[in-house]
Coordinates of C-alpha atoms and ligand atoms in Angstrom, one line a residue:
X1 CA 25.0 1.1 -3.5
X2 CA 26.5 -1.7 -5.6
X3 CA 24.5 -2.9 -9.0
X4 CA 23.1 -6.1 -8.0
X5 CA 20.8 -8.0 -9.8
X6 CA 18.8 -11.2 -8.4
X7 CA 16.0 -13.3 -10.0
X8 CA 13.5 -15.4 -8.1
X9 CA 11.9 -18.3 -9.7
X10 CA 8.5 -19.8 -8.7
X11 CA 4.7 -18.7 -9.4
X12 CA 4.2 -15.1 -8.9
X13 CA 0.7 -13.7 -7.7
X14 CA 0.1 -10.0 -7.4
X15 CA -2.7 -7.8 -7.4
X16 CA -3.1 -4.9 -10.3
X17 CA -6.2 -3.5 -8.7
X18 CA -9.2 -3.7 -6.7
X19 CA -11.6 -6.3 -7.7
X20 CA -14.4 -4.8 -6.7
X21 CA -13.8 -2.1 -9.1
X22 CA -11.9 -3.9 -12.1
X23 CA -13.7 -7.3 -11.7
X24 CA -12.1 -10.3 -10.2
X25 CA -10.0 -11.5 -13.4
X26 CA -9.0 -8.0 -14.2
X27 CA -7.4 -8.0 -10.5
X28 CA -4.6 -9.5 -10.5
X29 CA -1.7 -10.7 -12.8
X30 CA -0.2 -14.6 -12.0
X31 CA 2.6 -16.5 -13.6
X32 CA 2.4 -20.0 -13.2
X33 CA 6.3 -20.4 -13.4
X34 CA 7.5 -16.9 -12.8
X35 CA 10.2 -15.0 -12.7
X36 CA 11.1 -12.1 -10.5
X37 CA 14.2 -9.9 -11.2
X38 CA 15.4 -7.5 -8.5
X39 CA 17.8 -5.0 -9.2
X40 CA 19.1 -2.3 -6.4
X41 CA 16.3 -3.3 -4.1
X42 CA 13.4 -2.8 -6.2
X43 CA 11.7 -4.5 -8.8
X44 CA 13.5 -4.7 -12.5
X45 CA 11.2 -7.2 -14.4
X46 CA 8.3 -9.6 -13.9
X47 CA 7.0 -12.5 -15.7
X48 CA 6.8 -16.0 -17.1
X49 CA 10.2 -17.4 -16.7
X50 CA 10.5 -19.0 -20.1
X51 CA 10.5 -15.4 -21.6
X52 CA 13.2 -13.7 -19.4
X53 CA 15.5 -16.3 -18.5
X54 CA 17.5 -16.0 -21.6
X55 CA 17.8 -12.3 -21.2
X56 CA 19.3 -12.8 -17.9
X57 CA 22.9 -13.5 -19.0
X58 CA 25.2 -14.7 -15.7
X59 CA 21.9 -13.2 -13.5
X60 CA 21.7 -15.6 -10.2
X61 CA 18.4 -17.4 -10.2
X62 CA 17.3 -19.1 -6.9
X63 CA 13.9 -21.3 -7.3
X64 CA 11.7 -22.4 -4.7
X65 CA 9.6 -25.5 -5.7
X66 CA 5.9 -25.8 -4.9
X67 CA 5.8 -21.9 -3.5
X68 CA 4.3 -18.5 -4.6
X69 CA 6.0 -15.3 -4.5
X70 CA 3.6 -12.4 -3.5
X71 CA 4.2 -9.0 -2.5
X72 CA 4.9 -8.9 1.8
X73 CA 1.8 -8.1 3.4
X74 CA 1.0 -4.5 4.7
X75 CA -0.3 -4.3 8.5
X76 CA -2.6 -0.8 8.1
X77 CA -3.2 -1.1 12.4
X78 CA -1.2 -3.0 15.1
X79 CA 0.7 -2.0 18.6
X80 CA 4.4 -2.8 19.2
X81 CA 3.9 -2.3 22.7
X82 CA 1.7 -4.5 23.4
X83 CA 3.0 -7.2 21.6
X84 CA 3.7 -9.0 25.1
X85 CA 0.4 -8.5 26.3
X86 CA -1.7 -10.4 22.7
X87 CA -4.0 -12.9 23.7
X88 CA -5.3 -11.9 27.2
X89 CA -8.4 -13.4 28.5
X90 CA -12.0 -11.9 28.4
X91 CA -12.6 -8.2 28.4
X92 CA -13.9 -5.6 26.0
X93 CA -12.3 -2.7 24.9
X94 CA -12.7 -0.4 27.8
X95 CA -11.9 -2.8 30.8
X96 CA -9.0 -4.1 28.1
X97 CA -7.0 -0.7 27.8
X98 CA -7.6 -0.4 32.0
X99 CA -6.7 -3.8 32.5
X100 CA -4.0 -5.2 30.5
X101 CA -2.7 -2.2 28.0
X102 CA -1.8 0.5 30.4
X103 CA -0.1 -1.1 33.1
X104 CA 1.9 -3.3 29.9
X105 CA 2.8 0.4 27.7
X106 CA 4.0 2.0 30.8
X107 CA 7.0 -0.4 30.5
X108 CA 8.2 1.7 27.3
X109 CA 9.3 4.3 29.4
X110 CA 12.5 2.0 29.8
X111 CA 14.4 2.6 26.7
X112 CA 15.9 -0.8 26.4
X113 CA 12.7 -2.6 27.6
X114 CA 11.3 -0.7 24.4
X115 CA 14.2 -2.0 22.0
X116 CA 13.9 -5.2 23.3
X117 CA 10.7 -5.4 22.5
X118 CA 10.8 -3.9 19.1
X119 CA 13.2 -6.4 18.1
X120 CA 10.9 -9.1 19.0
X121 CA 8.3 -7.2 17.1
X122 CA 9.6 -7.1 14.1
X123 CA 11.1 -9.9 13.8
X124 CA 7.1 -11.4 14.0
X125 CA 6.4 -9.2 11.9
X126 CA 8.5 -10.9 9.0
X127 CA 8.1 -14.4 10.5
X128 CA 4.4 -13.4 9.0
X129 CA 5.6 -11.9 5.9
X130 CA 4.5 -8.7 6.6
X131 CA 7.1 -6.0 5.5
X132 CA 5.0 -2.7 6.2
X133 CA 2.9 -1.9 9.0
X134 CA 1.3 1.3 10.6
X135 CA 2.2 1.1 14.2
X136 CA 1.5 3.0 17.4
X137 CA 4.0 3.2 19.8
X138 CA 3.2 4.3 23.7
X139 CA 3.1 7.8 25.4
X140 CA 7.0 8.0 25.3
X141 CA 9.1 9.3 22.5
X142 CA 12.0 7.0 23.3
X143 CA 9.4 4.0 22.8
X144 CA 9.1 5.6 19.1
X145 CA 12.7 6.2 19.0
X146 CA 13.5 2.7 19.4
X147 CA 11.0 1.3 17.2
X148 CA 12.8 3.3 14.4
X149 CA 15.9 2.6 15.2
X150 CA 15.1 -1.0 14.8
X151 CA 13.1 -0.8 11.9
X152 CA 16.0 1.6 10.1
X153 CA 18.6 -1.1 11.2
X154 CA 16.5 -4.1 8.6
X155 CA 15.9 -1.3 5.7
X156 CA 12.1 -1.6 6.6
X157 CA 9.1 0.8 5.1
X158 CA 7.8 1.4 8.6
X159 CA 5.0 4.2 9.8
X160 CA 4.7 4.7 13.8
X161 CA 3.6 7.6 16.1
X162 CA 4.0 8.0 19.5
X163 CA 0.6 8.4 21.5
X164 CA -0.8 11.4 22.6
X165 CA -3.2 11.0 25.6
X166 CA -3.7 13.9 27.9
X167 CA -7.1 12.6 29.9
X168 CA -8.7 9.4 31.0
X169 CA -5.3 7.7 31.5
X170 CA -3.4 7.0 34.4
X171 CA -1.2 10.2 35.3
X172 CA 1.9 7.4 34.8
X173 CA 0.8 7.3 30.7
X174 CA -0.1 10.7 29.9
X175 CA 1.1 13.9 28.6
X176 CA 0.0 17.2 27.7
X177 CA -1.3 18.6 24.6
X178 CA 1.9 20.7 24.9
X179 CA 4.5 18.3 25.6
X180 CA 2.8 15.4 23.4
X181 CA 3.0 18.3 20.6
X182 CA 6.5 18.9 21.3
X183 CA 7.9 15.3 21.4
X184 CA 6.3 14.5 18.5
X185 CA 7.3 17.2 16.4
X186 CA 11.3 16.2 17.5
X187 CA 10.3 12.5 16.5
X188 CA 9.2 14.0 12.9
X189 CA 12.3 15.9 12.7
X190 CA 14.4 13.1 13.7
X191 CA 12.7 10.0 11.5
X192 CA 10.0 11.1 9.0
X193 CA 10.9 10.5 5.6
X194 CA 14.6 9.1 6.8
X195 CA 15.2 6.0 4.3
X196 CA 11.6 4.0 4.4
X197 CA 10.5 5.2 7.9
X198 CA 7.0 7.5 8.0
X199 CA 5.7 9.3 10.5
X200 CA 2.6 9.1 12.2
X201 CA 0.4 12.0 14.2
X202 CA -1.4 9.3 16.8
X203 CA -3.8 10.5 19.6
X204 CA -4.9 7.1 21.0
X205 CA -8.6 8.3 20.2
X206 CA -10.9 10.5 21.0
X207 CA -11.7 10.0 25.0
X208 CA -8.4 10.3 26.3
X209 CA -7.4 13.7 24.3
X210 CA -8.4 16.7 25.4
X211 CA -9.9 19.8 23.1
X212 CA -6.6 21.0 23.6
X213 CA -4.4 18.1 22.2
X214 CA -6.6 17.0 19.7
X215 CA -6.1 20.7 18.7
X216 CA -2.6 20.7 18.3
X217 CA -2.9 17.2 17.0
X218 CA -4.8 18.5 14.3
X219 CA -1.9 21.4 13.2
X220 CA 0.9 19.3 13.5
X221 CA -0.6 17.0 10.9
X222 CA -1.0 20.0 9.1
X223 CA 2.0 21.3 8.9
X224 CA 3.8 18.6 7.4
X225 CA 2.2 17.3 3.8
X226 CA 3.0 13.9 3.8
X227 CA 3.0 13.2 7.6
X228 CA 0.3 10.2 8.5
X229 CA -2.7 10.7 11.1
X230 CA -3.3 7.3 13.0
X231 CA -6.0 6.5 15.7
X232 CA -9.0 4.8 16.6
X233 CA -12.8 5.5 15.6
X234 CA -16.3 3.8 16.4
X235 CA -14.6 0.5 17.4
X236 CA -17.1 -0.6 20.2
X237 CA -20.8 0.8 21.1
X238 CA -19.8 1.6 24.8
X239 CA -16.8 4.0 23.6
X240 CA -19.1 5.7 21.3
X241 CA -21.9 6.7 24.0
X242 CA -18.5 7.8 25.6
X243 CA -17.0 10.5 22.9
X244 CA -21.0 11.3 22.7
X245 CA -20.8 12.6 26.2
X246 CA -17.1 14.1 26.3
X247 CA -18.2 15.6 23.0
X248 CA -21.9 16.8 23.2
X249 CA -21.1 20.1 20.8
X250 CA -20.1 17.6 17.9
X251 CA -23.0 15.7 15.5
X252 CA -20.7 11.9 15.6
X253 CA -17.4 10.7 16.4
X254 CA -16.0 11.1 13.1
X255 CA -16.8 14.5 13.5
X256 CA -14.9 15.2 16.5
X257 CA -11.7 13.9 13.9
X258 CA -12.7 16.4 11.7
X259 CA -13.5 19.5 13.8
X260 CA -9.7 19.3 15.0
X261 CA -8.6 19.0 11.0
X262 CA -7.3 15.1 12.0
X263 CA -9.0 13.7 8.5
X264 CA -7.9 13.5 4.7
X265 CA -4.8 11.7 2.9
X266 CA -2.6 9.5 5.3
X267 CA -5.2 9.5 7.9
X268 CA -5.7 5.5 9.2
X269 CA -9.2 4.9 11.5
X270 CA -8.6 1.9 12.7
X271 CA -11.9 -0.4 12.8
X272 CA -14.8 1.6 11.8
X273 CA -16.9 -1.3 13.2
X274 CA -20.2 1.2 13.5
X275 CA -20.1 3.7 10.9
X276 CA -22.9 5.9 9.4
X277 CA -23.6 6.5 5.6
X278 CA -22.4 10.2 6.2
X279 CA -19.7 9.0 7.9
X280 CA -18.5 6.9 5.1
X281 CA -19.5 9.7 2.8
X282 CA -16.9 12.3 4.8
X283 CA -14.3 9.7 5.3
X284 CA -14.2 9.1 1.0
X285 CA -14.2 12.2 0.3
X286 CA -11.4 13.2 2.3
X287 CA -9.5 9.9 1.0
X288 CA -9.6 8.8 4.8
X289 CA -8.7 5.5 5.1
X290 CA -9.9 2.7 7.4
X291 CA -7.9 -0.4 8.7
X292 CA -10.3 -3.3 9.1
X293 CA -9.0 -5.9 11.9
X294 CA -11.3 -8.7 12.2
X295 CA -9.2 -10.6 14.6
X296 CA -9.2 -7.8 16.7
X297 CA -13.1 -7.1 16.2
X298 CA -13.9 -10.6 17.1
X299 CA -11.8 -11.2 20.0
X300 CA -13.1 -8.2 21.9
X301 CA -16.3 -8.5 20.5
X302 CA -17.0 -5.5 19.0
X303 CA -18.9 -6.5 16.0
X304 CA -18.9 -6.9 12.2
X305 CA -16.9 -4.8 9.8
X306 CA -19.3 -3.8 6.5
X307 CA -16.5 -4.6 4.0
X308 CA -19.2 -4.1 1.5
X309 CA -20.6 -0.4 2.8
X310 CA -17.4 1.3 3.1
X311 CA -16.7 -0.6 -0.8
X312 CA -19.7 1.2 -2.1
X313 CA -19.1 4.6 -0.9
X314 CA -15.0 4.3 -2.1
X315 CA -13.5 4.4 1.0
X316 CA -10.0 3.1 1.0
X317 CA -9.8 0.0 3.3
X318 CA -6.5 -1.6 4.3
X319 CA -5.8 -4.8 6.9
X320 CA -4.5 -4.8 10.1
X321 CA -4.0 -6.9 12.7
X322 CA -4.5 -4.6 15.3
X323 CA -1.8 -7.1 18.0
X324 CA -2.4 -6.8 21.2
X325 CA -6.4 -7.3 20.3
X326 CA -5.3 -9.1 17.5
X327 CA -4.8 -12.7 18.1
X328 CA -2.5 -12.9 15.3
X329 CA 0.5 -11.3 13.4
X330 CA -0.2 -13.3 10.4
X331 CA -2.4 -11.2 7.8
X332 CA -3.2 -15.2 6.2
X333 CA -4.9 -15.3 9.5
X334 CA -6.6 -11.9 9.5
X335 CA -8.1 -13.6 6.2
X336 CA -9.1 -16.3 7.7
X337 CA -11.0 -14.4 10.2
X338 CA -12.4 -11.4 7.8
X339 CA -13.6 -14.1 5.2
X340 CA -15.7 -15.4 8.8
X341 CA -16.9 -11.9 9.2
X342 CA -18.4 -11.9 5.8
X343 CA -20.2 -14.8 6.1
X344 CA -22.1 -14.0 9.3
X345 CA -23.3 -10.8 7.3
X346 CA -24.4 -13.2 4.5
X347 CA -21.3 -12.1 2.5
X348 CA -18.5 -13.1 0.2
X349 CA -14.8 -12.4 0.8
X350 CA -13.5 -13.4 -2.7
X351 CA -9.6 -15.3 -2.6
X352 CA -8.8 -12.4 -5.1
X353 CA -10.1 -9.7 -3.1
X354 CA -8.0 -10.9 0.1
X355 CA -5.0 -10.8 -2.1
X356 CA -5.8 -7.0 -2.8
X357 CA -6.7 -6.1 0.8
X358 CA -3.0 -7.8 2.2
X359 CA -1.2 -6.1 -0.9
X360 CA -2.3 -3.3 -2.8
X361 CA -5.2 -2.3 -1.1
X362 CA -3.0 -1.3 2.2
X363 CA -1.0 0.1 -0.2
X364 CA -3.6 2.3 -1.4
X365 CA -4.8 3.1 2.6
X366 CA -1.7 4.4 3.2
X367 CA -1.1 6.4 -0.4
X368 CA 1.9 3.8 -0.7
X369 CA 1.3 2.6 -3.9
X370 CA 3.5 4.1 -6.2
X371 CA 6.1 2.1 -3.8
X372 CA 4.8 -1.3 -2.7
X373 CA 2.0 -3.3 -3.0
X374 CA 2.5 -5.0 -6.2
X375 CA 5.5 -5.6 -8.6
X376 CA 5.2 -2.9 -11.0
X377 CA 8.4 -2.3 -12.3
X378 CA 10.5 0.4 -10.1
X379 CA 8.6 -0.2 -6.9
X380 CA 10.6 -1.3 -3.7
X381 CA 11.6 -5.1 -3.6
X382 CA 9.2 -6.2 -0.5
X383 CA 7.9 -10.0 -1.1
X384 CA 7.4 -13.1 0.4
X385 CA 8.0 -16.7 -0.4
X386 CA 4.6 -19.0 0.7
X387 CA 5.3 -22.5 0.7
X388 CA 2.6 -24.7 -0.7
X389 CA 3.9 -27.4 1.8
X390 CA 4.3 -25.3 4.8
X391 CA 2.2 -28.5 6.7
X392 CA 1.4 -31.8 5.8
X393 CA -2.5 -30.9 5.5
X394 CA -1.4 -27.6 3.2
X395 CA 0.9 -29.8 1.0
X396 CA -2.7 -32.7 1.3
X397 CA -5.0 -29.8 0.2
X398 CA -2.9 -28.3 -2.6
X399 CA -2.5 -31.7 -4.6
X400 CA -6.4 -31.4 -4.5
X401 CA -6.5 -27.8 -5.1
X402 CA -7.8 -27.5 -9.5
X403 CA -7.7 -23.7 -9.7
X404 CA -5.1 -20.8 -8.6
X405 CA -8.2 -19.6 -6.4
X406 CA -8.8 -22.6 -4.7
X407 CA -5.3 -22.8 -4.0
X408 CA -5.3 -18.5 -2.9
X409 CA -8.3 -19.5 -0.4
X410 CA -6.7 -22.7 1.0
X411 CA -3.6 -20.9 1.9
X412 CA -5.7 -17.8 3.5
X413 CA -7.6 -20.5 5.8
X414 CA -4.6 -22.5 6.9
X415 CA -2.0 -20.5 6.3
X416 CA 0.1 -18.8 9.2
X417 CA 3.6 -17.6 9.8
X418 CA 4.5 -21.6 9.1
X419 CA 3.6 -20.9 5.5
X420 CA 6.1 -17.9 5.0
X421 CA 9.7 -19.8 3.7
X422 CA 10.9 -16.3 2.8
X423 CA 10.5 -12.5 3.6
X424 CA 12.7 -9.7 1.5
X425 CA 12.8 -5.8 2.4
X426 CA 14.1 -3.7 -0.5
X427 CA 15.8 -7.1 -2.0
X428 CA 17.4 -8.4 1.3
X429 CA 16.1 -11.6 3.0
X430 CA 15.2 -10.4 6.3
X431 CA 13.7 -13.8 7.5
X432 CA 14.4 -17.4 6.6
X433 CA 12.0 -20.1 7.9
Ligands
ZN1 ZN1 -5.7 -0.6 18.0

């Protein structure tokens, strides 16, 4: 690779830590007018422009006016597949997967229906400044195959699984523990740890795999260290009376997770709507991690994430999307809608904490951290450009905005893929409003 350095003037924003643990003003780090270097893809320097300018000797500078550079947003839940399918009408989550997501994944068996769809996928996925996501794929490999290859071709940090789902499908989705095992450990082989790309151990959750394939499930993610377990837990009451009953031997459905060895580092629960103490409890002290999707949560009505619980017993929390029951790509407009969530608990979402949930704090789900989420020197070159003008009411409401959090909260509320001017991947634009 050639020596390149690039510098990237405007006001920077990033998160250190997590407020809840350091205080709000210890969070974060901001430089009103701010300089970013980028050298070789990742970050060389960081701070207030004035200072490093003149060490920059024949360095190209581009400035954006009235924007703030932040780190690109990290998706810890979403579904490529069903990215066609977001925003369909009136269903919770066990008529939806009948309904809409199966006869919609069953399309992936189609190779170039699954490329085609990954490029649009990712190509929302930066519209929204989001340059790392945690992604299921569907029942195929070659749905996987050519969500990598797509993601490989734009330099992305990418994590996807293909689904294992041996019972309670259609026989047109399923596998076997055997063959899901098998597929997934070529799809390792083939992609994990190649450039930026992860891996990801996914049974879809726990009603449609068998004893058997959660079994295997379990060993596979076993036998690699860094390999990721993804999959759904307590999301919606009528699925949990359902893993009660396919799982009578087993004290919770967290449990069922751990009997087959399928918690601990890397391992993503996506939603986590209805969680016990004890359940928190395990899931910390494994370093489990949950992906809280408020969209999602609210459009199929599942009910309200306890940001604050799963805070107090140090479980690592990320934010996803969670597209097709997400009604957006945008993580500003997961904000939106988890700052909503909060406030019908009688809770706060502070401006600062968002920051850290988008940023670092997926960063920290996904044990990421020593190469994104912030711009500590060395780390990968992921950002985004957020323009303060992105709409005539933004541009309104900034000129009245007196404080960097009002301004942080504004954007969270009305901000959208419109806001993003700017997405980079290891140092590269990858999308251009
Ligand atoms: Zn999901």
């Amino acid at each position: 690779m050639t020596n390149t350095v690039k510098a990237y003037r405007a006001a920077i924003l990033h998160s250190l830590a997590d407020p809840a643990v350091v205080g709000v003003e210890q969070s974060y780090e901001y430089f009103e007018d701010g300089l970013l270097v980028v050298e070789d893809g990742r970050i060389a320097q960081v701070g207030h422009a004035a200072d490093l300018l003149p060490t920059l000797k024949g360095v190209e500078v581009v400035e954006y006016r009235d924007a703030l550079i932040t780190p690109g947003f990290i998706d810890t839940h979403i579904h490529y597949p069903q990215t066609g399918m977001i925003a369909s009408y009136g269903e919770q989550l066990l008529d939806w997967l009948n309904t809409y997501t199966f006869p919609t994944e069953r399309q992936f068996e189609d190779k170039a229906h699954a490329s085609d769809v990954a490029g649009i996928f990712l190509k929302e996925l930066l519209r929204n400044g989001t340059t790392t996501a945690l992604v299921f794929g569907s029942v195929h490999k070659q749905s996987v195959d050519a969500f990598f290859e797509a993601a490989q071709a734009l330099n992305l940090r990418m994590i996807a699984g293909k689904v294992l789902m041996d019972r309670n499908a259609p026989d047109y989705l399923t596998d076997t523990a055997e063959s899901g095992y098998a597929d997934s450990k070529e799809l390792i082989e083939r992609w994990h740890g190649k450039g930026r790309l992860h891996y990801a151990v996914t049974p879809r959750f726990a009603p449609t795999s068998t004893p058997e394939q959660l079994s295997l499930a379990g060993k596979l993610y076993q036998e690699y260290p860094d390999l990721y377990m993804h999959t759904h837990l307590s999301e919606n009451r009528q699925e949990i009376e359902w893993v009660k009953a396919l799982f009578p031997e087993r004290s919770g459905y967290l449990d069922v997770y751990d009997h087959y060895q399928l918690i601990g580092a890397r391992s993503v629960f996506a939603h986590g709507v209805h969680l016990c103490d004890e359940e928190c409890r395990r899931l910390a002290e494994t370093g489990s991690a949950v992906a809280f999707c408020p969209t999602s949560n609210l459009f199929l009505g599942s009910g309200l994430f306890d940001l604050n619980k799963l805070e107090q017993h140090g479980v690592r929390v990320g934010l996803g999307t969670d597209v097709g029951a997400g009604t957006s790509f945008s993580q500003l407009q997961s904000l939106n809608e988890a700052y909503k969530v909060m406030q019908l608990q009688g809770k706060k979402l502070d401006p600062f904490k968002s920051l850290y949930l988008a940023t670092l704090g997926g960063a920290q789900a996904l044990y990421l951290d020593d190469k994104i989420g912030n711009f500590a020197i060395g780390k990968d070159a992921d950002f985004v450009v957020l323009d303060y003008r992105a709409t005539p009411l933004i541009a309104y409401r900034m000129q009245q905005a007196k404080s960097l959090a009002e301004k942080l909260f504004a954007l969270t509320m009305l901000g959208d893929d419109r806001t993003v001017q700017e997405t980079f991947a290891a140092g590269q634009s990858v999308h251009r409003r």
